[in-house]
Amino acid sequence: MKKLVLLFVSALFSLSMFASEPVLVNEKVLRAFNQSFKNAPDAVWYEYTDRFEVRFAQNAVKSTITYDRNGSVLRVIRYYGEENLPLFVRTKLAKQFAGKKVFGVTEYATEGTMDYFIVLEDATTWSHVRCSATGEAAVYQKYKKA
């Protein structure tokens, strides 16, 4: 029993040593984030040399937003299911890939671009599709299910 307690205490001590200090996000970036996402629970911030990144989930959509140091959005990445795909894109996919089901979506947006990276599945395959905001879609990877 003593060994178990000692192991537990040493594990907690080790984890606390690797815990990072909170990131101090500058006022411009915080203001930009809070204007768009007032109720974003559990936002976790990361600081890099020339940018800040925030990760959070809201309404079953996981998001990562990258800001420059002046508070301008550089990139937005969102992860969600078929129900959050724009209807136009969903309709185009259903027609082009009849019989396949949307497994998951990664939405990637930068200034002037919006792309959807979609994983489709059927009984035997996984297909990775890149789709533009205009509905143009192409398979870029395909795997057989085991």
XYZ file of N, CA and C in Angstrom:
438
model
N 0.819 -1.187 0.000
C 0.000 0.000 0.000
C 0.867 1.256 0.000
N 1.981 1.226 0.753
C 2.875 2.374 0.801
C 3.468 2.651 -0.573
N 3.782 1.587 -1.299
C 4.354 1.760 -2.638
C 3.328 2.419 -3.571
N 2.085 2.030 -3.431
C 1.028 2.594 -4.261
C 0.835 4.083 -3.983
N 0.833 4.448 -2.717
C 0.700 5.851 -2.337
C 1.915 6.636 -2.830
N 3.106 6.096 -2.654
C 4.321 6.748 -3.107
C 4.302 6.935 -4.618
N 3.847 5.938 -5.342
C 3.741 6.025 -6.796
C 2.759 7.123 -7.201
N 1.620 7.182 -6.524
C 0.606 8.192 -6.809
C 1.144 9.604 -6.556
N 1.803 9.807 -5.424
C 2.354 11.116 -5.073
C 3.438 11.517 -6.067
N 4.285 10.591 -6.446
C 5.348 10.933 -7.401
C 4.767 11.241 -8.783
N 3.695 10.568 -9.161
C 3.039 10.860 -10.442
C 2.446 12.260 -10.422
N 1.788 12.647 -9.339
C 1.230 13.991 -9.217
C 2.328 15.046 -9.254
N 3.431 14.780 -8.570
C 4.556 15.710 -8.557
C 5.123 15.872 -9.961
N 5.269 14.770 -10.684
C 5.797 14.822 -12.048
C 4.884 15.618 -12.968
N 3.582 15.405 -12.854
C 2.638 16.142 -13.689
C 2.671 17.627 -13.389
N 2.810 17.985 -12.128
C 2.832 19.406 -11.769
C 4.086 20.097 -12.299
N 5.174 19.369 -12.443
C 6.402 19.952 -12.982
C 6.233 20.305 -14.453
N 5.407 19.542 -15.179
C 5.223 19.774 -16.602
C 4.060 20.709 -16.898
N 3.319 21.107 -15.891
C 2.208 22.036 -16.110
C 2.775 23.370 -16.561
N 2.182 23.923 -17.593
C 2.709 25.175 -18.131
C 2.076 26.366 -17.419
N 2.769 27.471 -17.481
C 2.247 28.696 -16.911
C 1.159 29.235 -17.826
N 0.190 29.957 -17.275
C -0.857 30.525 -18.124
C -0.263 31.506 -19.133
N -0.826 31.516 -20.320
C -0.360 32.411 -21.369
C -0.960 33.792 -21.140
N -0.138 34.821 -21.218
C -0.615 36.196 -21.091
C -0.903 36.728 -22.489
N -2.173 36.764 -22.837
C -2.594 37.195 -24.162
C -2.755 38.705 -24.153
N -2.257 39.366 -25.202
C -2.338 40.825 -25.203
C -3.779 41.313 -25.390
N -4.000 42.565 -25.032
C -5.340 43.162 -25.004
C -6.025 43.156 -26.372
N -5.283 43.443 -27.441
C -5.874 43.483 -28.784
C -6.436 42.125 -29.183
N -5.689 41.088 -28.892
C -6.116 39.735 -29.260
C -7.317 39.313 -28.423
N -7.265 39.555 -27.129
C -8.397 39.214 -26.268
C -9.670 39.954 -26.674
N -9.540 41.222 -27.006
C -10.694 42.010 -27.424
C -11.297 41.423 -28.709
N -10.443 41.090 -29.670
C -10.925 40.513 -30.933
C -11.639 39.186 -30.683
N -11.071 38.362 -29.831
C -11.688 37.066 -29.533
C -13.027 37.245 -28.816
N -13.051 38.070 -27.794
C -14.263 38.248 -26.991
C -15.399 38.914 -27.758
N -15.086 39.714 -28.769
C -16.140 40.313 -29.589
C -16.891 39.249 -30.383
N -16.189 38.230 -30.812
C -16.813 37.180 -31.629
C -17.325 36.006 -30.813
N -16.675 35.715 -29.705
C -16.989 34.511 -28.928
C -17.143 34.858 -27.458
N -18.218 35.522 -27.132
C -18.449 35.964 -25.754
C -18.589 34.806 -24.778
N -19.191 33.730 -25.217
C -19.481 32.614 -24.315
C -18.668 31.369 -24.650
N -17.449 31.535 -25.070
C -16.612 30.386 -25.404
C -16.055 29.772 -24.122
N -16.576 28.605 -23.734
C -16.112 27.994 -22.488
C -14.754 27.316 -22.661
N -14.004 27.335 -21.612
C -12.742 26.582 -21.556
C -11.777 26.899 -22.697
N -11.662 28.149 -23.070
C -10.704 28.535 -24.112
C -9.291 28.337 -23.575
N -8.454 27.703 -24.363
C -7.065 27.463 -23.990
C -6.184 28.207 -24.988
N -5.298 29.043 -24.462
C -4.452 29.889 -25.296
C -3.042 29.330 -25.404
N -2.435 29.554 -26.569
C -1.041 29.181 -26.822
C -0.351 30.394 -27.432
N 0.877 30.619 -27.017
C 1.632 31.750 -27.545
C 2.810 31.236 -28.355
N 2.994 31.839 -29.525
C 4.127 31.537 -30.393
C 4.874 32.837 -30.639
N 5.960 32.779 -31.336
C 6.795 33.957 -31.547
C 6.021 35.129 -32.132
N 5.226 34.878 -33.159
C 4.555 35.964 -33.869
C 3.029 35.887 -33.851
N 2.471 34.990 -33.027
C 1.019 34.812 -33.051
C 0.518 34.184 -31.757
N -0.805 34.233 -31.596
C -1.498 33.541 -30.517
C -2.493 32.583 -31.137
N -2.754 31.495 -30.434
C -3.730 30.526 -30.907
C -4.648 30.180 -29.741
N -5.936 30.087 -30.018
C -6.910 29.719 -28.999
C -7.696 28.512 -29.485
N -7.920 27.575 -28.570
C -8.692 26.374 -28.877
C -9.851 26.293 -27.895
N -11.026 25.993 -28.447
C -12.222 25.902 -27.615
C -13.289 25.127 -28.372
N -14.326 24.752 -27.658
C -15.466 24.070 -28.265
C -16.719 24.858 -27.920
N -17.594 24.981 -28.906
C -18.839 25.711 -28.707
C -19.908 25.070 -29.591
N -21.025 24.685 -28.996
C -22.117 24.043 -29.734
C -21.649 22.812 -30.514
N -20.869 21.959 -29.882
C -20.362 20.711 -30.461
C -19.422 20.932 -31.639
N -18.887 22.130 -31.780
C -17.905 22.425 -32.824
C -16.606 22.801 -32.138
N -15.551 22.037 -32.418
C -14.231 22.356 -31.880
C -13.568 23.348 -32.830
N -12.947 24.373 -32.260
C -12.357 25.429 -33.089
C -10.949 25.766 -32.634
N -10.127 26.154 -33.602
C -8.799 26.690 -33.351
C -8.684 27.963 -34.169
N -8.403 29.072 -33.498
C -8.266 30.352 -34.191
C -6.872 30.887 -33.937
N -6.220 31.318 -35.003
C -4.884 31.887 -34.906
C -4.970 33.385 -35.174
N -4.420 34.179 -34.247
C -4.400 35.639 -34.354
C -2.960 36.125 -34.463
N -2.748 37.210 -35.211
C -1.442 37.850 -35.142
C -1.427 38.709 -33.878
N -0.326 39.336 -33.572
C -0.202 40.086 -32.321
C -1.042 41.367 -32.293
N -1.595 41.759 -33.455
C -2.458 42.939 -33.507
C -3.935 42.579 -33.394
N -4.258 41.312 -33.238
C -5.641 40.895 -33.086
C -6.342 40.540 -34.383
N -5.606 40.466 -35.486
C -6.206 40.076 -36.767
C -6.208 38.557 -36.882
N -7.293 38.019 -37.397
C -7.403 36.572 -37.575
C -6.544 36.147 -38.757
N -5.696 35.147 -38.540
C -4.871 34.594 -39.607
C -5.481 33.324 -40.187
N -6.086 32.520 -39.289
C -6.592 31.212 -39.723
C -7.643 30.739 -38.729
N -8.657 30.064 -39.265
C -9.678 29.437 -38.430
C -9.815 27.992 -38.885
N -9.737 27.069 -37.939
C -9.940 25.647 -38.227
C -11.061 25.170 -37.317
N -12.064 24.533 -37.924
C -13.195 24.033 -37.140
C -13.416 22.562 -37.476
N -13.828 21.798 -36.476
C -14.072 20.365 -36.625
C -15.512 20.073 -36.237
N -16.248 19.398 -37.126
C -17.645 19.125 -36.839
C -18.170 18.001 -37.715
N -19.450 17.723 -37.581
C -20.102 16.675 -38.358
C -20.875 17.245 -39.533
N -21.526 16.363 -40.249
C -22.241 16.728 -41.474
C -23.298 17.809 -41.245
N -23.939 17.791 -40.083
C -25.033 18.720 -39.809
C -24.609 20.184 -39.858
N -23.323 20.481 -39.697
C -22.851 21.864 -39.718
C -22.264 22.291 -41.060
N -22.199 21.363 -41.998
C -21.755 21.734 -43.346
C -22.798 22.643 -43.987
N -22.368 23.638 -44.754
C -23.352 24.445 -45.474
C -24.209 23.547 -46.375
N -25.466 23.874 -46.474
C -26.409 23.065 -47.247
C -25.960 22.898 -48.695
N -25.421 23.947 -49.276
C -24.946 23.894 -50.658
C -23.866 22.828 -50.829
N -22.885 22.837 -49.942
C -21.785 21.866 -50.011
C -22.309 20.459 -49.736
N -23.157 20.322 -48.744
C -23.722 19.014 -48.400
C -24.487 18.417 -49.582
N -25.259 19.238 -50.279
C -26.037 18.779 -51.432
C -25.122 18.331 -52.570
N -24.080 19.109 -52.839
C -23.125 18.753 -53.893
C -22.415 17.434 -53.565
N -22.028 17.259 -52.299
C -21.363 16.020 -51.886
C -22.281 14.815 -52.050
N -23.522 14.969 -51.621
C -24.483 13.862 -51.708
C -24.676 13.421 -53.147
N -24.656 14.358 -54.067
C -24.828 14.020 -55.488
C -23.569 13.362 -56.052
N -22.408 13.946 -55.767
C -21.149 13.441 -56.329
C -20.698 12.134 -55.681
N -21.000 11.959 -54.400
C -20.542 10.770 -53.670
C -21.732 10.010 -53.097
N -22.672 9.693 -53.950
C -23.880 8.978 -53.529
C -23.498 7.657 -52.860
N -24.171 7.329 -51.773
C -23.906 6.086 -51.063
C -22.833 6.193 -49.997
N -22.188 7.353 -49.890
C -21.172 7.556 -48.859
C -21.731 8.461 -47.767
N -21.263 8.227 -46.564
C -21.718 8.972 -45.400
C -20.578 9.864 -44.914
N -20.917 11.074 -44.484
C -19.909 11.986 -43.934
C -19.541 11.509 -42.541
N -18.260 11.229 -42.342
C -17.760 10.802 -41.035
C -17.341 12.012 -40.200
N -16.696 12.981 -40.834
C -16.248 14.177 -40.128
C -15.772 15.240 -41.087
N -15.753 16.486 -40.603
C -15.387 17.633 -41.434
C -14.348 18.473 -40.713
N -13.335 18.912 -41.448
C -12.402 19.919 -40.973
C -12.538 21.108 -41.912
N -12.971 22.220 -41.359
C -13.141 23.455 -42.133
C -11.891 24.287 -41.923
N -11.278 24.735 -43.006
C -10.035 25.489 -42.935
C -10.243 26.811 -43.664
N -10.141 27.918 -42.928
C -10.373 29.231 -43.530
C -9.215 30.170 -43.247
N -8.805 30.864 -44.282
C -7.861 31.965 -44.159
C -8.487 33.129 -44.918
N -7.825 34.260 -44.922
C -8.397 35.410 -45.608
C -8.612 35.084 -47.089
N -9.839 35.089 -47.512
C -10.150 34.863 -48.920
C -10.317 33.414 -49.326
N -10.096 32.456 -48.430
C -10.267 31.048 -48.802
C -11.067 30.301 -47.739
N -11.785 29.296 -48.215
C -12.528 28.413 -47.314
C -12.522 27.039 -47.971
N -11.937 26.081 -47.293
C -11.906 24.714 -47.797
C -12.431 23.776 -46.730
N -13.043 22.701 -47.195
C -13.564 21.668 -46.307
C -12.815 20.382 -46.613
N -12.245 19.785 -45.590
C -11.593 18.490 -45.717
C -12.533 17.492 -45.056
N -13.107 16.629 -45.865
C -14.209 15.787 -45.424
C -13.808 14.326 -45.529
N -14.087 13.573 -44.476
C -13.866 12.130 -44.507
C -15.222 11.477 -44.767
N -15.288 10.733 -45.868
C -16.490 10.000 -46.238
C -16.247 8.520 -46.035
N -17.298 7.797 -45.717
C -17.152 6.353 -45.567
C -18.313 5.635 -46.218
N -18.022 4.416 -46.643
C -19.060 3.472 -47.042
C -18.685 2.146 -46.403
N -19.270 1.073 -46.826
C -19.033 -0.222 -46.178
C -17.591 -0.699 -46.296
N -16.887 -0.301 -47.351
C -15.547 -0.854 -47.578
C -14.415 0.161 -47.605
N -14.730 1.469 -47.720
C -13.656 2.453 -47.884
C -13.856 3.711 -47.044
N -12.732 4.393 -46.824
C -12.690 5.747 -46.281
C -12.168 6.620 -47.413
N -12.820 7.714 -47.703
C -12.354 8.638 -48.737
C -12.144 10.007 -48.116
N -10.984 10.588 -48.381
C -10.682 11.931 -47.908
C -10.880 12.875 -49.088
N -11.771 13.831 -48.904
C -12.183 14.717 -49.979
C -11.886 16.158 -49.597
N -11.347 16.899 -50.546
C -11.168 18.344 -50.359
C -12.257 19.020 -51.173
N -12.987 19.908 -50.511
C -14.121 20.560 -51.151
C -13.993 22.066 -50.957
N -14.194 22.821 -52.025
C -14.142 24.282 -51.919
C -15.497 24.813 -51.486
N -15.550 26.091 -51.192
C -16.816 26.720 -50.807
C -17.814 26.728 -51.959
N -17.313 26.557 -53.190
C -18.198 26.514 -54.359
C -18.722 25.108 -54.631
N -18.301 24.143 -53.821
C -18.797 22.776 -53.972
C -17.950 21.880 -54.851
N -16.847 22.394 -55.386
C -15.945 21.551 -56.177
C -15.225 20.604 -55.234
N -15.332 19.305 -55.516
C -14.765 18.314 -54.599
C -13.906 17.319 -55.356
N -12.825 16.888 -54.697
C -11.942 15.884 -55.276
C -11.378 15.005 -54.170
N -11.290 13.713 -54.457
C -10.702 12.766 -53.511
C -9.185 12.927 -53.564
N -8.555 13.065 -52.408
C -7.097 13.138 -52.381
C -6.461 11.952 -51.664
N -7.243 11.165 -50.931
C -6.759 9.917 -50.337
C -7.928 8.954 -50.230
N -7.617 7.667 -50.384
C -8.653 6.655 -50.252
C -8.048 5.436 -49.580
N -8.759 4.858 -48.629
C -8.274 3.717 -47.882
C -9.345 2.629 -47.859
N -8.893 1.373 -47.872
C -9.811 0.275 -47.692
C -9.953 0.006 -46.201
N -11.171 -0.290 -45.784
C -11.388 -0.635 -44.394
C -10.866 -2.038 -44.133
N -10.380 -2.252 -42.934
C -9.836 -3.563 -42.582
C -10.928 -4.532 -42.223
